[in-house]
Amino acid sequence: MVDYPTISEQVDDVESARAEGHRKMDWAREHMPILTAIQDEFGDSKPFDGQRIGMAMHVEAKTAVLVETLAEAGADVVVTGCNPLSTHDDVSAALDEHPNIDSYAKRGVDDEEYYEAIEAVIDLEPTITVDDGMDLVAAIHEDYPELIDSIVGGAEETTTGVHRLRAMDDDGALEYPVFAVNDTPMKRLFDNVHGTGESSLANIAMTTNLSWAGKNVVVAGYGDCGRGVAKKASGQNANVIVTEVEPRRALEAHMEGYDVMPMTEAAEVGDVFLTTTGNRDVITTEHFEKMQDGVLLANAGHFDVEVNLDQLSDLAVAERDARDGVHEYEMADGRRLNVLAEGRLVNLASPIALGHPVEVMDQSFGIQFVCVREMVENGETYDAGVHDVPDELDKEIAEIKLEAEGIEYDDLTPEQADYMGSWEHGT
């Protein structure tokens, strides 16, 4: 048993913190019709009764509504953060008040505390895991393999986590089934494109109080997240430059009208650099040496390895906090390079970060819920490994959203369905 305190034992004036956390959750809940409809559907039936759900997520108001929904469905839930700077302590304290929820998430923890909190979640001996980045899954496999037999399955929220899981699966090391929530359309096409695009740019603008108009914005990576950032930056009258390592994505960015070039060239002209690759060392010494005075460096990938801060610190002759959430590195020639949110997820780790828009996360967390439901109901049918979210679950969440928005859409006629399902119809 790990002797690690819940958030309620760590915050000052816990009652005030809980009140503010509930206020934030109430606002989010008002704009989350999918999770609200799900709660209305299961009512008092408690479909997750007897389940123990361990979670490592960004603990803020929208996530809290998902955690609460799982608990209201009857599960015992223990949650911690998946990033040292993304937790809202007041929301974490509000969650910890629920009789079915223990929250160990706290903002600003060091590495040791971060992993101690994950171990505290594992002490629940979860039957289901819900992860954002795969740190919980990795810790279970590496340090607590004896628990794997009692785990029905899991769900993974984000691109980086799915990449890690697939690598683990390829090595034959993943020993229970996990749904790749990130890769399903109702998550990927909205959360990654609109969520990351809007929230990253909004938090950079609020943190710096600077405009996007006329700036050269370098977007590293043109996957779903990079596509969203580029689209939103262009919409705010920025000049977008894309860097890529995958030829088809580079060509796609070019055909969308963006300039495409290697980072070594982009480094010379960029005003703002935003990494979205999920990989390490995207911006390094060779790039820092070419950058203009006053550039902004931000990361929208999961881990803080895309901008090499150790190399940047080695180059600097002086460092200071230029603003809350902005750390300035002064070069020997007087140039100043500014890193936002300590190189961590800028839309969640900056001092005023709120994460993705509420409506977007309602969709993503709706998928998380139905994936947990699928594991509870049919987990024994899934072998160990990474699994796509069943298409009918993805459509179920889309249908709930459309109904909530009052949007009607067409159905195939029987003749159309027959035509689409037949190979015999010719010219």
CSV table of C-alpha atoms in Angstrom, one decimal:
chain,number,residue,atom,x,y,z
A,1,MET,CA,0.0,0.0,0.0
A,2,VAL,CA,1.4,3.4,-1.0
A,3,ASP,CA,1.2,6.0,1.7
A,4,TYR,CA,0.3,8.9,-0.5
A,5,PRO,CA,-2.2,11.6,0.4
A,6,THR,CA,-5.3,12.5,-1.6
A,7,ILE,CA,-5.6,16.1,-2.8
A,8,SER,CA,-8.0,16.9,0.1
A,9,GLU,CA,-5.1,16.3,2.4
A,10,GLN,CA,-2.8,18.6,0.4
A,11,VAL,CA,-4.7,21.8,-0.4
A,12,ASP,CA,-5.2,24.7,1.9
A,13,ASP,CA,-8.9,25.5,2.8
A,14,VAL,CA,-10.3,22.4,1.2
A,15,GLU,CA,-13.9,23.5,1.5
A,16,SER,CA,-13.3,26.7,-0.6
A,17,ALA,CA,-11.3,24.7,-3.1
A,18,ARG,CA,-14.1,22.2,-3.4
A,19,ALA,CA,-16.7,24.9,-3.9
A,20,GLU,CA,-14.7,26.5,-6.7
A,21,GLY,CA,-14.1,23.1,-8.3
A,22,HIS,CA,-17.8,22.3,-8.3
A,23,ARG,CA,-18.5,25.7,-9.8
A,24,LYS,CA,-16.2,24.9,-12.7
A,25,MET,CA,-17.7,21.4,-13.1
A,26,ASP,CA,-21.2,22.8,-13.1
A,27,TRP,CA,-20.4,25.1,-16.0
A,28,ALA,CA,-18.7,22.3,-18.0
A,29,ARG,CA,-21.6,19.9,-17.4
A,30,GLU,CA,-24.1,22.5,-18.8
A,31,HIS,CA,-22.3,22.2,-22.1
A,32,MET,CA,-21.7,18.4,-22.2
A,33,PRO,CA,-25.0,17.0,-23.5
A,34,ILE,CA,-23.4,13.6,-24.4
A,35,LEU,CA,-22.3,12.7,-20.9
A,36,THR,CA,-25.5,14.2,-19.5
A,37,ALA,CA,-27.6,11.9,-21.9
A,38,ILE,CA,-25.5,8.9,-20.8
A,39,GLN,CA,-26.1,9.6,-17.2
A,40,ASP,CA,-29.9,10.0,-17.9
A,41,GLU,CA,-29.8,6.7,-19.7
A,42,PHE,CA,-28.3,4.5,-17.0
A,43,GLY,CA,-30.2,6.3,-14.3
A,44,ASP,CA,-30.2,4.2,-11.1
A,45,SER,CA,-29.1,1.0,-12.8
A,46,LYS,CA,-25.4,1.3,-11.8
A,47,PRO,CA,-24.1,-0.7,-14.8
A,48,PHE,CA,-20.5,-0.4,-13.5
A,49,ASP,CA,-21.2,-1.7,-10.0
A,50,GLY,CA,-18.3,-3.7,-8.7
A,51,GLN,CA,-15.8,-2.2,-11.2
A,52,ARG,CA,-12.7,-0.5,-10.1
A,53,ILE,CA,-11.5,2.1,-12.6
A,54,GLY,CA,-8.0,3.6,-12.4
A,55,MET,CA,-7.4,6.8,-14.3
A,56,ALA,CA,-4.4,9.0,-15.3
A,57,MET,CA,-5.8,12.0,-17.0
A,58,HIS,CA,-5.6,15.8,-17.2
A,59,VAL,CA,-7.7,16.5,-14.2
A,60,GLU,CA,-9.7,19.7,-14.9
A,61,ALA,CA,-13.4,20.4,-15.1
A,62,LYS,CA,-14.3,18.5,-18.3
A,63,THR,CA,-12.4,15.4,-17.2
A,64,ALA,CA,-14.1,15.7,-13.8
A,65,VAL,CA,-17.5,15.3,-15.5
A,66,LEU,CA,-16.3,12.0,-17.1
A,67,VAL,CA,-14.8,10.8,-13.7
A,68,GLU,CA,-18.1,11.7,-12.0
A,69,THR,CA,-20.1,9.9,-14.7
A,70,LEU,CA,-18.1,6.7,-14.3
A,71,ALA,CA,-18.6,6.9,-10.5
A,72,GLU,CA,-22.3,7.6,-10.8
A,73,ALA,CA,-22.6,4.5,-12.9
A,74,GLY,CA,-21.5,2.5,-9.9
A,75,ALA,CA,-17.7,2.2,-10.3
A,76,ASP,CA,-15.1,2.9,-7.6
A,77,VAL,CA,-12.8,5.4,-9.3
A,78,VAL,CA,-9.3,6.6,-8.4
A,79,VAL,CA,-7.7,9.3,-10.5
A,80,THR,CA,-4.4,11.1,-10.8
A,81,GLY,CA,-2.9,13.5,-13.3
A,82,CYS,CA,-1.1,12.6,-16.5
A,83,ASN,CA,1.0,15.8,-16.6
A,84,PRO,CA,2.6,17.6,-13.7
A,85,LEU,CA,1.2,20.9,-14.7
A,86,SER,CA,-2.3,20.2,-16.0
A,87,THR,CA,-4.3,19.5,-12.8
A,88,HIS,CA,-6.7,22.1,-11.4
A,89,ASP,CA,-6.4,21.5,-7.7
A,90,ASP,CA,-9.8,22.9,-6.9
A,91,VAL,CA,-11.5,20.5,-9.4
A,92,SER,CA,-9.4,17.6,-8.0
A,93,ALA,CA,-10.6,18.4,-4.5
A,94,ALA,CA,-14.2,18.6,-5.7
A,95,LEU,CA,-13.8,15.1,-7.2
A,96,ASP,CA,-12.2,13.8,-4.0
A,97,GLU,CA,-15.4,14.7,-2.1
A,98,HIS,CA,-17.5,12.1,-4.0
A,99,PRO,CA,-17.9,8.9,-2.0
A,100,ASN,CA,-16.9,6.7,-5.0
A,101,ILE,CA,-13.9,8.8,-6.0
A,102,ASP,CA,-10.4,9.3,-4.6
A,103,SER,CA,-8.2,11.9,-6.4
A,104,TYR,CA,-4.5,12.1,-6.1
A,105,ALA,CA,-4.0,14.7,-8.8
A,106,LYS,CA,-2.1,17.8,-7.8
A,107,ARG,CA,-0.6,20.6,-9.9
A,108,GLY,CA,3.2,21.2,-9.8
A,109,VAL,CA,4.4,17.8,-8.5
A,110,ASP,CA,7.9,16.7,-9.1
A,111,ASP,CA,8.8,13.4,-10.9
A,112,GLU,CA,8.9,11.4,-7.7
A,113,GLU,CA,5.5,12.6,-6.5
A,114,TYR,CA,4.0,12.1,-10.0
A,115,TYR,CA,4.8,8.4,-10.0
A,116,GLU,CA,3.9,8.0,-6.4
A,117,ALA,CA,0.4,9.2,-7.3
A,118,ILE,CA,0.2,6.7,-10.1
A,119,GLU,CA,1.2,4.0,-7.7
A,120,ALA,CA,-1.6,5.2,-5.4
A,121,VAL,CA,-4.0,4.7,-8.3
A,122,ILE,CA,-2.7,1.2,-8.9
A,123,ASP,CA,-3.3,0.4,-5.2
A,124,LEU,CA,-7.0,0.3,-6.1
A,125,GLU,CA,-6.1,-2.9,-8.1
A,126,PRO,CA,-8.2,-1.6,-11.0
A,127,THR,CA,-10.3,-3.8,-13.2
A,128,ILE,CA,-10.3,-1.2,-16.0
A,129,THR,CA,-7.7,1.5,-16.8
A,130,VAL,CA,-8.4,4.9,-18.5
A,131,ASP,CA,-5.1,6.5,-19.6
A,132,ASP,CA,-3.9,9.7,-21.3
A,133,GLY,CA,-0.3,9.0,-22.4
A,134,MET,CA,0.0,5.4,-21.2
A,135,ASP,CA,2.0,6.0,-18.0
A,136,LEU,CA,-0.5,4.0,-16.0
A,137,VAL,CA,-0.5,1.1,-18.3
A,138,ALA,CA,3.3,1.1,-18.4
A,139,ALA,CA,3.6,1.3,-14.6
A,140,ILE,CA,1.3,-1.7,-14.2
A,141,HIS,CA,3.2,-3.8,-16.7
A,142,GLU,CA,6.6,-2.8,-15.4
A,143,ASP,CA,6.0,-2.9,-11.6
A,144,TYR,CA,2.7,-4.6,-10.9
A,145,PRO,CA,2.4,-7.5,-13.4
A,146,GLU,CA,0.6,-9.6,-10.8
A,147,LEU,CA,-2.5,-7.3,-11.3
A,148,ILE,CA,-2.9,-7.9,-15.0
A,149,ASP,CA,-5.0,-11.0,-14.7
A,150,SER,CA,-7.7,-9.1,-12.9
A,151,ILE,CA,-7.8,-6.2,-15.4
A,152,VAL,CA,-10.6,-6.6,-18.0
A,153,GLY,CA,-9.2,-3.9,-20.3
A,154,GLY,CA,-8.5,-0.2,-20.8
A,155,ALA,CA,-8.9,2.9,-23.0
A,156,GLU,CA,-6.2,5.3,-24.2
A,157,GLU,CA,-7.0,8.9,-24.9
A,158,THR,CA,-4.2,10.5,-26.8
A,159,THR,CA,-2.0,10.1,-29.9
A,160,THR,CA,1.3,9.7,-28.0
A,161,GLY,CA,-0.3,7.1,-25.7
A,162,VAL,CA,-1.6,5.1,-28.7
A,163,HIS,CA,1.8,5.2,-30.3
A,164,ARG,CA,3.4,3.9,-27.2
A,165,LEU,CA,0.8,1.2,-26.8
A,166,ARG,CA,1.2,0.0,-30.4
A,167,ALA,CA,5.0,-0.2,-29.9
A,168,MET,CA,4.4,-2.2,-26.8
A,169,ASP,CA,1.9,-4.4,-28.7
A,170,ASP,CA,4.4,-5.0,-31.5
A,171,ASP,CA,6.9,-6.2,-29.0
A,172,GLY,CA,4.3,-8.6,-27.5
A,173,ALA,CA,4.5,-6.8,-24.2
A,174,LEU,CA,0.9,-5.5,-23.9
A,175,GLU,CA,-0.9,-8.1,-21.8
A,176,TYR,CA,-4.5,-6.8,-21.7
A,177,PRO,CA,-6.8,-5.3,-24.3
A,178,VAL,CA,-6.8,-1.5,-24.7
A,179,PHE,CA,-9.1,0.6,-27.0
A,180,ALA,CA,-7.3,3.3,-29.1
A,181,VAL,CA,-9.8,6.0,-28.3
A,182,ASN,CA,-7.6,8.6,-30.0
A,183,ASP,CA,-7.9,6.9,-33.4
A,184,THR,CA,-11.6,6.8,-33.7
A,185,PRO,CA,-13.3,9.5,-35.8
A,186,MET,CA,-15.4,11.1,-33.1
A,187,LYS,CA,-12.2,11.7,-31.1
A,188,ARG,CA,-9.6,12.3,-33.8
A,189,LEU,CA,-11.5,14.5,-36.2
A,190,PHE,CA,-12.7,16.9,-33.5
A,191,ASP,CA,-10.5,16.7,-30.4
A,192,ASN,CA,-7.2,16.6,-32.3
A,193,VAL,CA,-8.2,19.1,-35.1
A,194,HIS,CA,-10.5,21.6,-33.4
A,195,GLY,CA,-9.6,21.0,-29.8
A,196,THR,CA,-5.8,21.2,-30.1
A,197,GLY,CA,-6.0,23.8,-32.8
A,198,GLU,CA,-8.2,26.2,-30.8
A,199,SER,CA,-6.9,25.6,-27.3
A,200,SER,CA,-3.2,25.8,-28.2
A,201,LEU,CA,-3.5,29.1,-30.0
A,202,ALA,CA,-5.9,30.6,-27.4
A,203,ASN,CA,-3.6,29.8,-24.5
A,204,ILE,CA,-0.5,31.1,-26.3
A,205,ALA,CA,-2.4,34.4,-27.1
A,206,MET,CA,-3.6,34.7,-23.5
A,207,THR,CA,-0.3,33.9,-22.0
A,208,THR,CA,1.7,36.3,-24.2
A,209,ASN,CA,-1.0,39.0,-25.0
A,210,LEU,CA,0.3,38.9,-28.5
A,211,SER,CA,-1.5,38.8,-31.9
A,212,TRP,CA,-1.3,36.1,-34.5
A,213,ALA,CA,-1.9,38.4,-37.5
A,214,GLY,CA,1.1,38.6,-39.8
A,215,LYS,CA,3.3,36.3,-37.8
A,216,ASN,CA,5.2,33.4,-39.3
A,217,VAL,CA,3.9,30.4,-37.4
A,218,VAL,CA,5.9,27.2,-37.7
A,219,VAL,CA,3.9,24.1,-37.1
A,220,ALA,CA,6.0,21.0,-36.6
A,221,GLY,CA,4.1,17.9,-37.7
A,222,TYR,CA,1.0,17.8,-40.0
A,223,GLY,CA,-1.0,15.0,-38.4
A,224,ASP,CA,-4.5,15.7,-37.0
A,225,CYS,CA,-3.2,18.0,-34.3
A,226,GLY,CA,-0.8,19.9,-36.6
A,227,ARG,CA,-3.6,20.2,-39.3
A,228,GLY,CA,-5.8,21.8,-36.7
A,229,VAL,CA,-3.2,24.2,-35.5
A,230,ALA,CA,-2.3,25.2,-39.0
A,231,LYS,CA,-6.0,25.8,-40.0
A,232,LYS,CA,-6.8,27.9,-36.9
A,233,ALA,CA,-3.6,29.9,-37.2
A,234,SER,CA,-4.3,30.6,-40.8
A,235,GLY,CA,-7.8,31.7,-39.9
A,236,GLN,CA,-6.3,34.3,-37.6
A,237,ASN,CA,-4.2,35.8,-40.4
A,238,ALA,CA,-0.9,34.1,-39.6
A,239,ASN,CA,1.5,32.9,-42.3
A,240,VAL,CA,1.8,29.2,-41.7
A,241,ILE,CA,4.9,27.1,-42.3
A,242,VAL,CA,4.8,23.3,-41.9
A,243,THR,CA,7.7,21.0,-41.2
A,244,GLU,CA,7.2,17.3,-41.7
A,245,VAL,CA,9.2,14.0,-41.9
A,246,GLU,CA,6.4,12.0,-43.7
A,247,PRO,CA,6.3,12.8,-47.4
A,248,ARG,CA,2.5,12.4,-47.9
A,249,ARG,CA,1.7,14.7,-45.0
A,250,ALA,CA,4.2,17.2,-46.3
A,251,LEU,CA,2.5,17.1,-49.7
A,252,GLU,CA,-0.9,17.4,-48.1
A,253,ALA,CA,0.2,20.6,-46.3
A,254,HIS,CA,1.6,22.0,-49.5
A,255,MET,CA,-1.7,21.3,-51.3
A,256,GLU,CA,-3.5,23.0,-48.5
A,257,GLY,CA,-1.6,26.1,-49.3
A,258,TYR,CA,1.0,26.2,-46.6
A,259,ASP,CA,4.8,26.7,-47.0
A,260,VAL,CA,6.6,23.4,-46.3
A,261,MET,CA,10.3,23.3,-45.5
A,262,PRO,CA,12.8,21.6,-43.2
A,263,MET,CA,13.0,22.9,-39.6
A,264,THR,CA,16.6,24.2,-40.3
A,265,GLU,CA,15.1,26.6,-42.8
A,266,ALA,CA,12.0,27.4,-40.8
A,267,ALA,CA,14.1,28.3,-37.8
A,268,GLU,CA,15.5,31.4,-39.6
A,269,VAL,CA,12.0,32.9,-40.4
A,270,GLY,CA,9.6,31.7,-37.7
A,271,ASP,CA,8.1,34.0,-35.1
A,272,VAL,CA,6.2,31.3,-33.3
A,273,PHE,CA,7.1,27.6,-33.2
A,274,LEU,CA,4.5,25.0,-32.1
A,275,THR,CA,5.4,21.3,-32.1
A,276,THR,CA,2.7,18.7,-32.5
A,277,THR,CA,4.7,15.6,-33.4
A,278,GLY,CA,4.7,13.4,-30.3
A,279,ASN,CA,8.4,12.8,-30.9
A,280,ARG,CA,11.6,14.1,-29.3
A,281,ASP,CA,14.2,16.7,-30.3
A,282,VAL,CA,12.1,18.4,-32.9
A,283,ILE,CA,13.8,21.7,-32.1
A,284,THR,CA,17.4,21.5,-31.0
A,285,THR,CA,20.7,23.5,-30.9
A,286,GLU,CA,21.1,23.8,-34.6
A,287,HIS,CA,17.7,25.5,-34.8
A,288,PHE,CA,18.1,27.7,-31.7
A,289,GLU,CA,21.3,29.1,-33.2
A,290,LYS,CA,19.4,30.4,-36.2
A,291,MET,CA,16.2,31.8,-34.6
A,292,GLN,CA,15.3,35.5,-34.5
A,293,ASP,CA,15.2,37.5,-31.3
A,294,GLY,CA,11.9,37.2,-29.4
A,295,VAL,CA,10.6,34.0,-30.9
A,296,LEU,CA,8.0,31.9,-29.0
A,297,LEU,CA,8.5,28.2,-28.5
A,298,ALA,CA,5.5,26.1,-27.5
A,299,ASN,CA,4.6,22.4,-27.5
A,300,ALA,CA,1.3,20.8,-28.1
A,301,GLY,CA,2.6,17.2,-28.0
A,302,HIS,CA,2.1,15.1,-24.9
A,303,PHE,CA,5.5,15.0,-23.4
A,304,ASP,CA,8.1,17.8,-22.8
A,305,VAL,CA,10.7,16.4,-25.1
A,306,GLU,CA,9.9,18.1,-28.5
A,307,VAL,CA,11.8,21.3,-27.7
A,308,ASN,CA,15.2,20.3,-26.2
A,309,LEU,CA,15.3,22.5,-23.2
A,310,ASP,CA,18.6,21.1,-21.9
A,311,GLN,CA,20.4,22.2,-25.1
A,312,LEU,CA,18.7,25.6,-25.0
A,313,SER,CA,19.7,26.1,-21.4
A,314,ASP,CA,23.3,25.2,-22.3
A,315,LEU,CA,23.3,27.9,-25.0
A,316,ALA,CA,21.8,30.6,-22.7
A,317,VAL,CA,23.9,33.1,-20.8
A,318,ALA,CA,21.0,34.2,-18.7
A,319,GLU,CA,17.4,33.0,-18.0
A,320,ARG,CA,14.4,34.7,-16.4
A,321,ASP,CA,10.6,34.5,-16.2
A,322,ALA,CA,9.5,37.2,-18.7
A,323,ARG,CA,5.9,36.6,-17.8
A,324,ASP,CA,3.8,34.1,-16.0
A,325,GLY,CA,4.2,31.0,-18.2
A,326,VAL,CA,7.0,32.4,-20.3
A,327,HIS,CA,10.6,31.6,-19.6
A,328,GLU,CA,13.2,33.7,-21.5
A,329,TYR,CA,16.6,32.3,-22.5
A,330,GLU,CA,19.1,35.0,-23.5
A,331,MET,CA,21.8,33.9,-26.0
A,332,ALA,CA,25.3,35.2,-26.1
A,333,ASP,CA,24.6,37.5,-29.0
A,334,GLY,CA,21.6,39.1,-27.1
A,335,ARG,CA,18.8,37.2,-28.8
A,336,ARG,CA,16.0,36.1,-26.5
A,337,LEU,CA,14.1,32.8,-27.1
A,338,ASN,CA,10.9,32.4,-25.1
A,339,VAL,CA,9.6,29.0,-24.0
A,340,LEU,CA,6.0,28.7,-22.9
A,341,ALA,CA,4.6,26.3,-20.2
A,342,GLU,CA,8.1,24.8,-19.5
A,343,GLY,CA,7.9,23.0,-22.9
A,344,ARG,CA,4.9,21.0,-21.7
A,345,LEU,CA,1.4,20.9,-23.3
A,346,VAL,CA,0.8,24.6,-23.8
A,347,ASN,CA,-3.0,24.3,-23.8
A,348,LEU,CA,-3.0,22.5,-20.5
A,349,ALA,CA,0.2,23.5,-18.6
A,350,SER,CA,0.3,27.3,-19.0
A,351,PRO,CA,-0.8,29.2,-15.8
A,352,ILE,CA,-4.2,30.1,-17.4
A,353,ALA,CA,-4.7,27.0,-19.4
A,354,LEU,CA,-8.2,25.5,-19.7
A,355,GLY,CA,-7.6,22.8,-22.2
A,356,HIS,CA,-9.8,22.0,-25.1
A,357,PRO,CA,-13.3,23.5,-25.5
A,358,VAL,CA,-16.0,21.9,-23.5
A,359,GLU,CA,-18.1,20.7,-26.4
A,360,VAL,CA,-15.1,18.9,-28.0
A,361,MET,CA,-14.2,17.0,-24.9
A,362,ASP,CA,-17.8,16.0,-24.4
A,363,GLN,CA,-17.4,13.9,-27.5
A,364,SER,CA,-14.0,12.5,-26.6
A,365,PHE,CA,-15.2,11.6,-23.1
A,366,GLY,CA,-18.4,10.1,-24.4
A,367,ILE,CA,-16.2,7.7,-26.4
A,368,GLN,CA,-14.2,6.9,-23.2
A,369,PHE,CA,-17.4,6.1,-21.4
A,370,VAL,CA,-18.8,3.7,-24.0
A,371,CYS,CA,-15.4,2.0,-24.3
A,372,VAL,CA,-15.4,1.4,-20.6
A,373,ARG,CA,-19.0,0.1,-21.0
A,374,GLU,CA,-17.9,-2.2,-23.8
A,375,MET,CA,-15.1,-3.6,-21.6
A,376,VAL,CA,-17.5,-4.2,-18.7
A,377,GLU,CA,-20.1,-6.0,-20.9
A,378,ASN,CA,-17.8,-7.8,-23.5
A,379,GLY,CA,-14.2,-7.5,-22.3
A,380,GLU,CA,-13.7,-11.3,-22.4
A,381,THR,CA,-14.1,-11.2,-26.2
A,382,TYR,CA,-11.1,-9.0,-26.7
A,383,ASP,CA,-7.6,-10.5,-26.8
A,384,ALA,CA,-4.6,-8.6,-25.3
A,385,GLY,CA,-3.4,-5.8,-27.6
A,386,VAL,CA,-4.5,-2.5,-29.1
A,387,HIS,CA,-8.1,-2.5,-30.5
A,388,ASP,CA,-10.0,0.0,-32.6
A,389,VAL,CA,-13.1,1.4,-31.1
A,390,PRO,CA,-16.1,-0.5,-32.5
A,391,ASP,CA,-17.7,1.6,-35.2
A,392,GLU,CA,-21.2,1.3,-33.7
A,393,LEU,CA,-19.9,2.9,-30.5
A,394,ASP,CA,-18.4,5.8,-32.4
A,395,LYS,CA,-21.7,6.3,-34.3
A,396,GLU,CA,-23.7,6.1,-31.0
A,397,ILE,CA,-21.9,9.1,-29.7
A,398,ALA,CA,-22.3,11.0,-32.9
A,399,GLU,CA,-26.1,10.3,-32.8
A,400,ILE,CA,-26.4,11.6,-29.3
A,401,LYS,CA,-24.5,14.8,-30.2
A,402,LEU,CA,-26.7,15.4,-33.3
A,403,GLU,CA,-29.9,14.9,-31.4
A,404,ALA,CA,-28.7,17.3,-28.7
A,405,GLU,CA,-27.9,19.9,-31.4
A,406,GLY,CA,-31.3,19.3,-33.1
A,407,ILE,CA,-29.6,18.3,-36.3
A,408,GLU,CA,-31.4,15.9,-38.6
A,409,TYR,CA,-29.7,13.8,-41.3
A,410,ASP,CA,-30.7,11.4,-44.0
A,411,ASP,CA,-30.9,7.6,-44.0
A,412,LEU,CA,-30.1,5.3,-46.9
A,413,THR,CA,-33.2,3.9,-48.6
A,414,PRO,CA,-33.4,0.1,-48.8
A,415,GLU,CA,-32.5,0.4,-52.5
A,416,GLN,CA,-29.4,2.5,-51.7
A,417,ALA,CA,-28.3,0.1,-49.0
A,418,ASP,CA,-28.7,-2.8,-51.4
A,419,TYR,CA,-26.7,-1.0,-54.1
A,420,MET,CA,-23.9,-0.1,-51.7
A,421,GLY,CA,-23.7,-3.6,-50.4
A,422,SER,CA,-23.6,-5.4,-53.8
A,423,TRP,CA,-20.8,-6.1,-56.2
A,424,GLU,CA,-23.2,-7.1,-59.0
A,425,HIS,CA,-24.5,-3.6,-60.1
A,426,GLY,CA,-22.6,-2.4,-63.1
A,427,THR,CA,-23.1,0.3,-65.7
